[in-house]
Structures are given as C-alpha cells and as structure tokens.
Amino acid sequence: SQQGLSSVPSGIPDNT
C-alpha cells in the first residue's frame, strides 16, 4: 500500500 495517514494493524502507515 501507499504510505499515508491511517495506521493499519501491520504497524506501517497505510493510505488507500
């Protein structure tokens, strides 16, 4: 995924 604002359970910031 792209690095964004929403933190996903994976630990890395994810932006859809």
CSV table of C-alpha atoms in Angstrom, one decimal:
chain,number,residue,atom,x,y,z
A,1,SER,CA,0.0,0.0,0.0
A,2,GLN,CA,0.9,3.6,-0.2
A,3,GLN,CA,2.4,5.4,2.9
A,4,GLY,CA,-0.4,7.6,4.2
A,5,LEU,CA,-2.0,8.7,7.4
A,6,SER,CA,-4.0,5.7,8.5
A,7,SER,CA,-2.1,3.3,10.7
A,8,VAL,CA,-3.0,-0.3,9.9
A,9,PRO,CA,-2.5,-3.3,12.2
A,10,SER,CA,0.6,-4.2,10.2
A,11,GLY,CA,2.3,-1.3,12.0
A,12,ILE,CA,3.0,0.8,8.9
A,13,PRO,CA,1.1,3.9,7.9
A,14,ASP,CA,-1.3,2.9,5.0
A,15,ASN,CA,-3.3,5.2,2.8
A,16,THR,CA,-5.9,3.8,0.4
